[in-house]
PDB file of C-alpha atoms and ligand atoms in Angstrom:
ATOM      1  CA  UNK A   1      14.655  19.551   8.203  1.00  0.00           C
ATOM      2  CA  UNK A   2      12.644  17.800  11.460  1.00  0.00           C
ATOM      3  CA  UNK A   3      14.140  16.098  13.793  1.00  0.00           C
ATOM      4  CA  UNK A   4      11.807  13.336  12.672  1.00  0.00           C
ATOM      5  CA  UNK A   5      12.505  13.600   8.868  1.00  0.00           C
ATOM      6  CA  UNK A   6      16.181  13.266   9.594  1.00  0.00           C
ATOM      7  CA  UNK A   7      15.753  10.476  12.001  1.00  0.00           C
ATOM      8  CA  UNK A   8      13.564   8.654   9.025  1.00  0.00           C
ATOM      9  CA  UNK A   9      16.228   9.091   6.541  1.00  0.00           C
ATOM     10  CA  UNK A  10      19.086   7.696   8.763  1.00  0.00           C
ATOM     11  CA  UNK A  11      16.968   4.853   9.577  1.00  0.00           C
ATOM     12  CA  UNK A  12      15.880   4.466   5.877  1.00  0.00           C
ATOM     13  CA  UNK A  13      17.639   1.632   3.448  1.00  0.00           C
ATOM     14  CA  UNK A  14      17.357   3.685   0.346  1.00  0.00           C
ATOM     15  CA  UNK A  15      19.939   5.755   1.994  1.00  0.00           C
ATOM     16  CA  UNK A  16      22.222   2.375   3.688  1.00  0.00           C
ATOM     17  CA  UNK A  17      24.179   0.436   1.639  1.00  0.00           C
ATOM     18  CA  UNK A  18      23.665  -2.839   3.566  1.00  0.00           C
ATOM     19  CA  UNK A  19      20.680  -4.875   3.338  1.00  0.00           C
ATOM     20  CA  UNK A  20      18.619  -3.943   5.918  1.00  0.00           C
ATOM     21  CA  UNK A  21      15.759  -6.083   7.058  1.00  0.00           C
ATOM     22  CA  UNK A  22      12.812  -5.835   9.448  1.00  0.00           C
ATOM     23  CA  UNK A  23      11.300  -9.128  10.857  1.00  0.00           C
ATOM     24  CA  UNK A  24       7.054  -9.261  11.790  1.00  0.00           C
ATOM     25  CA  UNK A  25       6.122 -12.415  13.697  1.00  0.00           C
ATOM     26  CA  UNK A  26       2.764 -13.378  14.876  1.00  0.00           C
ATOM     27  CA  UNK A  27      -0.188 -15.970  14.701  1.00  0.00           C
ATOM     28  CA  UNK A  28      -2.329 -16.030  11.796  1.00  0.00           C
ATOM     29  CA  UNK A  29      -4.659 -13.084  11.345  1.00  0.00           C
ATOM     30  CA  UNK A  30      -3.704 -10.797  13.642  1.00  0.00           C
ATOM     31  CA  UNK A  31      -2.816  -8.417  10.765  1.00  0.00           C
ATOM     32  CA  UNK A  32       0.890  -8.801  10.247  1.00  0.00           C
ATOM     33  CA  UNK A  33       0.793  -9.396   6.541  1.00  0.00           C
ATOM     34  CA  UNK A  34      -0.755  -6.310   6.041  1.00  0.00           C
ATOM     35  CA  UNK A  35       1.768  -4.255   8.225  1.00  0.00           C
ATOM     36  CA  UNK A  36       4.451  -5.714   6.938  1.00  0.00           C
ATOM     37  CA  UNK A  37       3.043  -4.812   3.126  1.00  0.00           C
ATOM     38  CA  UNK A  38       2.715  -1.268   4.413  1.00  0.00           C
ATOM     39  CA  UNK A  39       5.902  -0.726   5.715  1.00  0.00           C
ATOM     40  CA  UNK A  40       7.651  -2.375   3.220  1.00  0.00           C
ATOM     41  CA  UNK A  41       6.262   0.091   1.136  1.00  0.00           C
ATOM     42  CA  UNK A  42       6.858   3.432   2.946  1.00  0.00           C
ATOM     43  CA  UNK A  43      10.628   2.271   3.518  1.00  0.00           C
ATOM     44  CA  UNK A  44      10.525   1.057  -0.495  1.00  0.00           C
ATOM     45  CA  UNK A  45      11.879  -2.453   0.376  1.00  0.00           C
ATOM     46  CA  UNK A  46      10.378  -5.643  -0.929  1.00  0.00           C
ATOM     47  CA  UNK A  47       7.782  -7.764   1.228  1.00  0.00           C
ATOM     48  CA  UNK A  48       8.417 -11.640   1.690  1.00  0.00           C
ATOM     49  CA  UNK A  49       5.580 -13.593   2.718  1.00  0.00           C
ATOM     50  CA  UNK A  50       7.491 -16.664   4.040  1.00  0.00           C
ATOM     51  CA  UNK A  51       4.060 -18.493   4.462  1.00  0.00           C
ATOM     52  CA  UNK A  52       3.520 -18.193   0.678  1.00  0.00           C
ATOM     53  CA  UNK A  53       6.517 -20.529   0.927  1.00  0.00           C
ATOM     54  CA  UNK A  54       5.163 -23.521   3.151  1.00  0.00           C
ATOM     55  CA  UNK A  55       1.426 -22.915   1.252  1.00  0.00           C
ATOM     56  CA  UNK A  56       2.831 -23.775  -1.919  1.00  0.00           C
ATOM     57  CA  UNK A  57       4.513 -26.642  -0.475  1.00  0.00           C
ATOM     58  CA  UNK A  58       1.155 -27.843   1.248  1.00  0.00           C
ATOM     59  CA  UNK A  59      -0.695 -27.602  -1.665  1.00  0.00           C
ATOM     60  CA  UNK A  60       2.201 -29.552  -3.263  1.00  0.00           C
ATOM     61  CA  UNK A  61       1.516 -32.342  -0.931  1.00  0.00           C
ATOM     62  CA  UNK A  62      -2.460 -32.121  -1.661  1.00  0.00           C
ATOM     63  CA  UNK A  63      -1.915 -32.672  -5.753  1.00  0.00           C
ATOM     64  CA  UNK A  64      -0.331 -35.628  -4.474  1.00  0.00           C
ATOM     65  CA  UNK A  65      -1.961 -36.709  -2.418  1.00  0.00           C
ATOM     66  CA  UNK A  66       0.166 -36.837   0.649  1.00  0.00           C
ATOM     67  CA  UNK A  67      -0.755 -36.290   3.976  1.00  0.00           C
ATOM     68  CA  UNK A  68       1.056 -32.784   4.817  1.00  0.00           C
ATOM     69  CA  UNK A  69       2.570 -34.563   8.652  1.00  0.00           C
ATOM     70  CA  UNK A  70       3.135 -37.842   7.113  1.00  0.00           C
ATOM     71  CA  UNK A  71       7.358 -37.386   7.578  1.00  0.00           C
ATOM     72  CA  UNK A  72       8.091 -40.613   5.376  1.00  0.00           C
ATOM     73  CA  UNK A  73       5.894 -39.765   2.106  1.00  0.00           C
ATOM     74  CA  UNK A  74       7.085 -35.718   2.388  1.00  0.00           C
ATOM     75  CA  UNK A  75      10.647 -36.132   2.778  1.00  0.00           C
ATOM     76  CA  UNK A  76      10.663 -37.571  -0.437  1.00  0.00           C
ATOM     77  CA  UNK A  77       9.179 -34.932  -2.418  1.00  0.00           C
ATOM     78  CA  UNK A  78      11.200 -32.525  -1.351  1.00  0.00           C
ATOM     79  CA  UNK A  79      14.744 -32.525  -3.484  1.00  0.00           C
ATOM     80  CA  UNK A  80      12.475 -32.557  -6.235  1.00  0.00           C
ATOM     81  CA  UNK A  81      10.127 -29.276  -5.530  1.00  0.00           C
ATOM     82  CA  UNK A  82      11.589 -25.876  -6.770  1.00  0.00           C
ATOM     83  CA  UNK A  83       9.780 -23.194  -4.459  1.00  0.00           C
ATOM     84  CA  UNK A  84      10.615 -19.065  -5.779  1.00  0.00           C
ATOM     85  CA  UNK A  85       9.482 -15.602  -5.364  1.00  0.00           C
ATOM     86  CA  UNK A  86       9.063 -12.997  -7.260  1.00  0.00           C
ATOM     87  CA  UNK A  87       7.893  -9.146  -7.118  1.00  0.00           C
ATOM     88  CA  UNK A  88       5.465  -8.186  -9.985  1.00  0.00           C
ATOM     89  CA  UNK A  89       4.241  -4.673 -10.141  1.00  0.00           C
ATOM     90  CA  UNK A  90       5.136  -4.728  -6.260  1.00  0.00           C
ATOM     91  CA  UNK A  91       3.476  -7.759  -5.286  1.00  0.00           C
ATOM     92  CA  UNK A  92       4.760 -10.998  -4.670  1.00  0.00           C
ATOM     93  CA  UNK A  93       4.047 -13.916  -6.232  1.00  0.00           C
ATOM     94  CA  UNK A  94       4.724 -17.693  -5.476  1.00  0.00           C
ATOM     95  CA  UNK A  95       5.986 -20.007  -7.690  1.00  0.00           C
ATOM     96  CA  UNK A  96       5.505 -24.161  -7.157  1.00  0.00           C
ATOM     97  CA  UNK A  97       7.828 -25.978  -9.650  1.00  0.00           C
ATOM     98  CA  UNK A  98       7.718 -23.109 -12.138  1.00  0.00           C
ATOM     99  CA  UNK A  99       4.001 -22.483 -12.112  1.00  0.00           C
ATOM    100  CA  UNK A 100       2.532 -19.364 -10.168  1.00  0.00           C
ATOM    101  CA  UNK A 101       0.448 -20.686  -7.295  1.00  0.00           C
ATOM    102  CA  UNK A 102      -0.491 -17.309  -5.853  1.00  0.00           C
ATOM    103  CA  UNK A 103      -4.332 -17.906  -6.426  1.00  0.00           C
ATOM    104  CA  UNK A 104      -4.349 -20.936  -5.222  1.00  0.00           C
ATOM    105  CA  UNK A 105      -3.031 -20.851  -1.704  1.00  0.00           C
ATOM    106  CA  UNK A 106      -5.291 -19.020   0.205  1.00  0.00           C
ATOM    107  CA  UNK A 107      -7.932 -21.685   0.887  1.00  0.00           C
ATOM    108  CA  UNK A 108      -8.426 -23.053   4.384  1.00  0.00           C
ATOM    109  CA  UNK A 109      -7.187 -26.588   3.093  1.00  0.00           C
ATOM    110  CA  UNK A 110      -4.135 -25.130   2.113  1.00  0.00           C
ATOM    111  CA  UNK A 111      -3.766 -23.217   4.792  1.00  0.00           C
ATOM    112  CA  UNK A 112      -4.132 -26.151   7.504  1.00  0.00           C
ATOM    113  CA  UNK A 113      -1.921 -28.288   5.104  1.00  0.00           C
ATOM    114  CA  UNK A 114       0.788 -25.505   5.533  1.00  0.00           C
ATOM    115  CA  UNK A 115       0.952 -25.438   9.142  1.00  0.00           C
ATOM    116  CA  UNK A 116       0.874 -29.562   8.844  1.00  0.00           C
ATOM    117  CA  UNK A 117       4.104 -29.332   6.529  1.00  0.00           C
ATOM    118  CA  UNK A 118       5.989 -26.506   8.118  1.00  0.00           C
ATOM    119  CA  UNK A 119       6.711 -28.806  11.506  1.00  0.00           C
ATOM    120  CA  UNK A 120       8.759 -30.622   9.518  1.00  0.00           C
ATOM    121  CA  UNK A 121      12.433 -29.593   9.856  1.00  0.00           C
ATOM    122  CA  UNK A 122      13.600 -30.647   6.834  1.00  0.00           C
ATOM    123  CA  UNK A 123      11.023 -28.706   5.179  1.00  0.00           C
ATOM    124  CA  UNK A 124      11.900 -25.502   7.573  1.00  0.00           C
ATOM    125  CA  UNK A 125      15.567 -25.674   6.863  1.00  0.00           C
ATOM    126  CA  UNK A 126      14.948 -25.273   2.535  1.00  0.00           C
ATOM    127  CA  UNK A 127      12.821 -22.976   3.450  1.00  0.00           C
ATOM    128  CA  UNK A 128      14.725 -20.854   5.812  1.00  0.00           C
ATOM    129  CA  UNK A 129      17.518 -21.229   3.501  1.00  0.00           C
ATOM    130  CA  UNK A 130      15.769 -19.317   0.689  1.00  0.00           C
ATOM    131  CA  UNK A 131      14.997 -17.177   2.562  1.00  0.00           C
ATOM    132  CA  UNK A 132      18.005 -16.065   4.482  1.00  0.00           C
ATOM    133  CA  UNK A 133      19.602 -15.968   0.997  1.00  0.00           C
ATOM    134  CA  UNK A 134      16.526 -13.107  -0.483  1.00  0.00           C
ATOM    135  CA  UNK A 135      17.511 -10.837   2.690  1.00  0.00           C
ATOM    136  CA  UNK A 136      21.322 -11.193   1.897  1.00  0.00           C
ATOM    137  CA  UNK A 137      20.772  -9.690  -1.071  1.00  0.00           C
ATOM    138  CA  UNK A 138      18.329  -7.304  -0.749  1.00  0.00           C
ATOM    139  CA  UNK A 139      16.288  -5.153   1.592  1.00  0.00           C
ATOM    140  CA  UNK A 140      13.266  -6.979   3.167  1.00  0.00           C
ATOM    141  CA  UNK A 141      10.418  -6.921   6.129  1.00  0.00           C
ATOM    142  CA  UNK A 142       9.706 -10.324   6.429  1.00  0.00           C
ATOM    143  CA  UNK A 143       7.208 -11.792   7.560  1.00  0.00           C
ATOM    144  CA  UNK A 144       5.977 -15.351   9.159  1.00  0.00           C
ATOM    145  CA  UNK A 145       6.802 -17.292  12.295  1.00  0.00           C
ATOM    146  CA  UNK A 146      10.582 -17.271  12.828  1.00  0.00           C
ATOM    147  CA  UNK A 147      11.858 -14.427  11.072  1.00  0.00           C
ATOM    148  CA  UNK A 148      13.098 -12.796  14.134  1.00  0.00           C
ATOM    149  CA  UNK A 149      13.500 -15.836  16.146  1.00  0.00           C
ATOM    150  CA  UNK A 150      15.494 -18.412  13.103  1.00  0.00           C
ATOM    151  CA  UNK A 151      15.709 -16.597   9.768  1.00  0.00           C
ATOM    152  CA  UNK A 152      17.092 -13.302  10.444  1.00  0.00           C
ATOM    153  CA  UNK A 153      18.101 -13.333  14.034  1.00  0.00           C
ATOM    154  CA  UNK A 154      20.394  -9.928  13.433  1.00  0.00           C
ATOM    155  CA  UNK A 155      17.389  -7.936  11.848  1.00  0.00           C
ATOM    156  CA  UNK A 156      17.512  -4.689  12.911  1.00  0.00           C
ATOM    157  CA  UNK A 157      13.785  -4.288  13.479  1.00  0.00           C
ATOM    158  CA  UNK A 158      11.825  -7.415  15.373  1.00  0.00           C
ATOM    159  CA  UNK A 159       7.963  -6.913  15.892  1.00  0.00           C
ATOM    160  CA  UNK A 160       5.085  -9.474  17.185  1.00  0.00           C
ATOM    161  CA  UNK A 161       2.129  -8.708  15.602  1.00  0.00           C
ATOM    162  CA  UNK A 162      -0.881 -10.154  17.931  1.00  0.00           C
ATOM    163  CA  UNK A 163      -4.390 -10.381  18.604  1.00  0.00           C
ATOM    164  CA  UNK A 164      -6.547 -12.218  20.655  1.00  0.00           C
ATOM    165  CA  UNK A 165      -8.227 -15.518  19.098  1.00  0.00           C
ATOM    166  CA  UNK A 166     -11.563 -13.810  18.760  1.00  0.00           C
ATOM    167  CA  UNK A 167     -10.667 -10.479  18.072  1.00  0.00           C
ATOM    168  CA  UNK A 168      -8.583 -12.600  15.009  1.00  0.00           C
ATOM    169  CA  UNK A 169     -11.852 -15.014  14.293  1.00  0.00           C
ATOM    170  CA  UNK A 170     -13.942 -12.098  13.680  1.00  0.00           C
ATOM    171  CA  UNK A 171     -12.340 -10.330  11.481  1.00  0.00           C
ATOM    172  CA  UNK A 172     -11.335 -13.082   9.680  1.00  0.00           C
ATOM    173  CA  UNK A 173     -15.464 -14.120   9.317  1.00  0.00           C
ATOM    174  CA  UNK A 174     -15.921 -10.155   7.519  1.00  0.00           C
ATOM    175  CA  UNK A 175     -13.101 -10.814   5.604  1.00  0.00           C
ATOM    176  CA  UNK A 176     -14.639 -13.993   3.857  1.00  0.00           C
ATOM    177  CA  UNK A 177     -18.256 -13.213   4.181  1.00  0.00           C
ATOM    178  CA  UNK A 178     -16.983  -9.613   1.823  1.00  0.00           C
ATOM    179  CA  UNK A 179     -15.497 -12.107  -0.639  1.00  0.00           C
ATOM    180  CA  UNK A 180     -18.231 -14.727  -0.403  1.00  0.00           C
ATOM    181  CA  UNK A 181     -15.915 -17.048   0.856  1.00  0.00           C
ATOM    182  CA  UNK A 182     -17.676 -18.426   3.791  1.00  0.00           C
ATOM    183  CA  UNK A 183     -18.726 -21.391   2.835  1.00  0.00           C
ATOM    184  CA  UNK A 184     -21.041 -22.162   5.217  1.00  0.00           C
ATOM    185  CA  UNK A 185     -19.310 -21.152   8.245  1.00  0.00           C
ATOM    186  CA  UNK A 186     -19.771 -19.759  11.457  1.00  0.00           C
ATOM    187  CA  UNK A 187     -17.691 -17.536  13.196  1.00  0.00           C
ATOM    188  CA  UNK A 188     -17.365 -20.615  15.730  1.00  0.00           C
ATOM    189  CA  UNK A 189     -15.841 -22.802  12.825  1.00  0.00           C
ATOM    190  CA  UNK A 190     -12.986 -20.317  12.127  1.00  0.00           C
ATOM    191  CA  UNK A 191     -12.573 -19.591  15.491  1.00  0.00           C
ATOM    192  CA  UNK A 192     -11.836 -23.014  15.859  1.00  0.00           C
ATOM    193  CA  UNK A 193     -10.002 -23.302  12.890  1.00  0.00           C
ATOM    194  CA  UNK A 194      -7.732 -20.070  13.964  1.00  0.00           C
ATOM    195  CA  UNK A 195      -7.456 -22.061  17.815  1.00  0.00           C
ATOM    196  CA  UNK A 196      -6.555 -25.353  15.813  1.00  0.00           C
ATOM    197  CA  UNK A 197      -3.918 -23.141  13.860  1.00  0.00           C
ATOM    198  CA  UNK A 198      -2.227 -21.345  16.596  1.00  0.00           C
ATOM    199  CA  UNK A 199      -2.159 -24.624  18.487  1.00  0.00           C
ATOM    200  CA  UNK A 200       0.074 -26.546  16.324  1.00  0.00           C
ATOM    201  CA  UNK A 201       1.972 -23.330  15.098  1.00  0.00           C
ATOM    202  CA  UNK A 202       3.027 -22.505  18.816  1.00  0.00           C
ATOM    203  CA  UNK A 203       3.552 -25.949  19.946  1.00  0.00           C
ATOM    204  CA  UNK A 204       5.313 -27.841  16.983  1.00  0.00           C
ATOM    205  CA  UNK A 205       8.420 -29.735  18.426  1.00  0.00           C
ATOM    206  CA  UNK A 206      11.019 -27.350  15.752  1.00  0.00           C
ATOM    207  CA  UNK A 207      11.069 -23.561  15.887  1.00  0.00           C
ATOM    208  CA  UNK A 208       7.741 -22.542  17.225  1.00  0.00           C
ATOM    209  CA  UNK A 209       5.976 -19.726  16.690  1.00  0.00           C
ATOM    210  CA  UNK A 210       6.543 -16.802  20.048  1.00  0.00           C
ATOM    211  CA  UNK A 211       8.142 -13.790  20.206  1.00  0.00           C
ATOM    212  CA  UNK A 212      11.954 -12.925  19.827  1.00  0.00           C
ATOM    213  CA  UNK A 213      13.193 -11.573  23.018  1.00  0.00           C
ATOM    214  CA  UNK A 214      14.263  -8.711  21.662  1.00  0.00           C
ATOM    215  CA  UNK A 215      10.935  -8.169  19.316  1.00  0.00           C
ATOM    216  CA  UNK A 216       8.602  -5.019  20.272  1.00  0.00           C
ATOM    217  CA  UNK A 217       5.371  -7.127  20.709  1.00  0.00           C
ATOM    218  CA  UNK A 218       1.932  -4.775  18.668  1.00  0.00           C
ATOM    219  CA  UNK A 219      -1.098  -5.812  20.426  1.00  0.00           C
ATOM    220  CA  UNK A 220      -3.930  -4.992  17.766  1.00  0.00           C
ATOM    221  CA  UNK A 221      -6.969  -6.062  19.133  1.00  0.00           C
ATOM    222  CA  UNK A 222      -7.936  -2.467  19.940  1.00  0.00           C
ATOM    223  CA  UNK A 223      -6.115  -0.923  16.514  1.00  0.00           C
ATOM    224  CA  UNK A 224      -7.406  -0.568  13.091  1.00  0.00           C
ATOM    225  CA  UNK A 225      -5.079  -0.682  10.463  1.00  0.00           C
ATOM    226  CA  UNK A 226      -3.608   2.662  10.412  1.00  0.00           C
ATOM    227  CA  UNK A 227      -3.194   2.616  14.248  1.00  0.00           C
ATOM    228  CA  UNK A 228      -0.896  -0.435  13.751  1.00  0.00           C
ATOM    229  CA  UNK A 229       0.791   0.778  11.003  1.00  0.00           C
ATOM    230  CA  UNK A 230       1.641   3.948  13.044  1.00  0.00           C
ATOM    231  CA  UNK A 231       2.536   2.161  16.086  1.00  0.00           C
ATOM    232  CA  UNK A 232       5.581  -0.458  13.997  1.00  0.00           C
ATOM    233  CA  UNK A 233       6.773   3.247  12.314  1.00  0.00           C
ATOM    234  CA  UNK A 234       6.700   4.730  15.911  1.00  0.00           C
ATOM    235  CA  UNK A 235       8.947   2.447  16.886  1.00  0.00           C
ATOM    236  CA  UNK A 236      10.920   2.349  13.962  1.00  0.00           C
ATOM    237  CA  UNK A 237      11.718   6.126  14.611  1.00  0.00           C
ATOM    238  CA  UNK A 238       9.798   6.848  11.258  1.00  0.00           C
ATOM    239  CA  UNK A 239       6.605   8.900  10.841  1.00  0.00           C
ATOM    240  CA  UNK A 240       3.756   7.307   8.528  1.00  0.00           C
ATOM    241  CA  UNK A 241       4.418  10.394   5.807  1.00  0.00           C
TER     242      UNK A 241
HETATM  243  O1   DC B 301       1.378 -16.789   7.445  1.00  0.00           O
HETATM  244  P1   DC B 301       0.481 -17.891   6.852  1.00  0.00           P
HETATM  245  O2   DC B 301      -0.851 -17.995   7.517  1.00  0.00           O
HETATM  246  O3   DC B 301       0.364 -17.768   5.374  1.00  0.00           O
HETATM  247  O4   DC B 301       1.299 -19.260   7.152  1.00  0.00           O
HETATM  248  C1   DC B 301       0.786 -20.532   6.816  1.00  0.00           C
HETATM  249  C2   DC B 301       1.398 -21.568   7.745  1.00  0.00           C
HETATM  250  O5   DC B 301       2.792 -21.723   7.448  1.00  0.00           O
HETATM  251  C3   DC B 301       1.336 -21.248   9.236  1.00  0.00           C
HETATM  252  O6   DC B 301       0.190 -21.807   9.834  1.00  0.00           O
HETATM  253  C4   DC B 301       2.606 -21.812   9.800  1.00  0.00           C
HETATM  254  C5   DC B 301       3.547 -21.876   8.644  1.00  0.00           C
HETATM  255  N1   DC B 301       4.618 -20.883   8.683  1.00  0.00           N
HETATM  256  C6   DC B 301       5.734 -21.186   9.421  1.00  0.00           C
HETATM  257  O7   DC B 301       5.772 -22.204  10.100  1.00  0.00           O
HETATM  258  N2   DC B 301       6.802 -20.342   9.411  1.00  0.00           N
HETATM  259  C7   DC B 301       6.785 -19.214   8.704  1.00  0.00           C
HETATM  260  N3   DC B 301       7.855 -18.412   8.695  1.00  0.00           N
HETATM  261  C8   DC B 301       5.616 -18.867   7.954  1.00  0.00           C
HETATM  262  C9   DC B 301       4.541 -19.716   7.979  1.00  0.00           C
END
């Protein structure tokens, strides 16, 4: 056997007993979601999408009618709201008070409306809750905005995912103008909307979003997909297979 081979399989959960978790961290779009979906699939571990989580509980908010920062109308609806995962065919999906959201949460409302909600820390400690009690019992790479940082500050693998604004603007722009989602906008509205994003994400008052000191920060401005796939594995010890 390679040296490699053998240093994948010590480092690999199917052959650990303990839950064994790896934590990806990063501003929106600089393609952790996608890493984390592709290693979570070459160590055959389950992917949690913690900002699945805070969507559904921004769109919540939206059916309502509340303002996603107004503290004094959200802290209300939160003892009633049931938020749960679950892994279908391999892919998760995101349920909001028993009904499957997944389709639903990846609008740019939503997505503002989920950064809005998550500086509440009422609404980050259910959250974080759930979610420390998913890795407990089972093999993740997580990913979000304080996975290495609050969630899972013991995971054994702690990676920033980042890109520069624009680098992160444009590819979001050929990512909706493929899908037709555009709407009308310019690559200067979503790089505005990605600034407006990172903004309050980095500079909420609880948890916010930078790197764990002891994360391995992947710069992908320069890397396609593969090349950042094969740079998280590098460092995991593991080789893409
Ligand atoms: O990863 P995402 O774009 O789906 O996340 C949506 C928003 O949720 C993001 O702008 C900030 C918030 N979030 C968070 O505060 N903490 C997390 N662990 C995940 C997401």
């Amino acid at each position: 056997m390679q040296k490699d081979q053998l240093r994948a399989l010590e480092n690999d959960p199917a052959t650990s007993r303990a839950p064994f978790s790896v934590a990806i961290d990063g501003p929106a779009g600089a393609g952790k979601s996608t890493v984390a979906k592709r290693i979570a699939k070459r160590l055959g571990i389950i992917y949690v999408d913690t900002g699945a989580m805070y969507r559904a509980l921004g769109l919540k908010a939206l059916r309502l009618g509340i303002e996603p920062s107004d503290i004094e109308n959200v802290l209300p609806m939160l003892p009633g709201t049931d938020i749960s995962l679950d892994h279908i065919d391999g892919v998760q999906h995101i349920f909001l008070d028993g009904e499957d959201v997944s389709g639903l949460i990846r609008t740019e409302e939503v997505s503002q409306a989920a950064s809005k909600i998550s500086a509440i820390r009422e609404v980050r400690e259910k959250l974080v809750e759930l979610q420390q009690a998913l890795a407990e019992k089972t093999s993740v790479v997580m990913d979000g905005r304080d996975i290495g940082t609050v969630v899972l500050p013991h995971a054994k693998y702690k990676f920033y995912v980042t890109a520069s604004a624009e680098v992160r603007a444009e590819r979001r722009y050929r990512e909706y103008e493929e899908k037709g989602k555009l709407d009308g906008r310019s690559y200067e509205n979503i790089l505005a909307e990605i600034i407006e994003r990172d903004d309050r994400d980095m500079n909420r008052e609880v948890t916010p979003l930078r790197p764990a000191e002891d994360s391995v920060i992947i710069d992908t401005s320069d890397l396609g997909i593969e090349e950042s796939v094969a740079a998280v594995l590098e460092k995991m010890g593991l080789s893409a297979l």
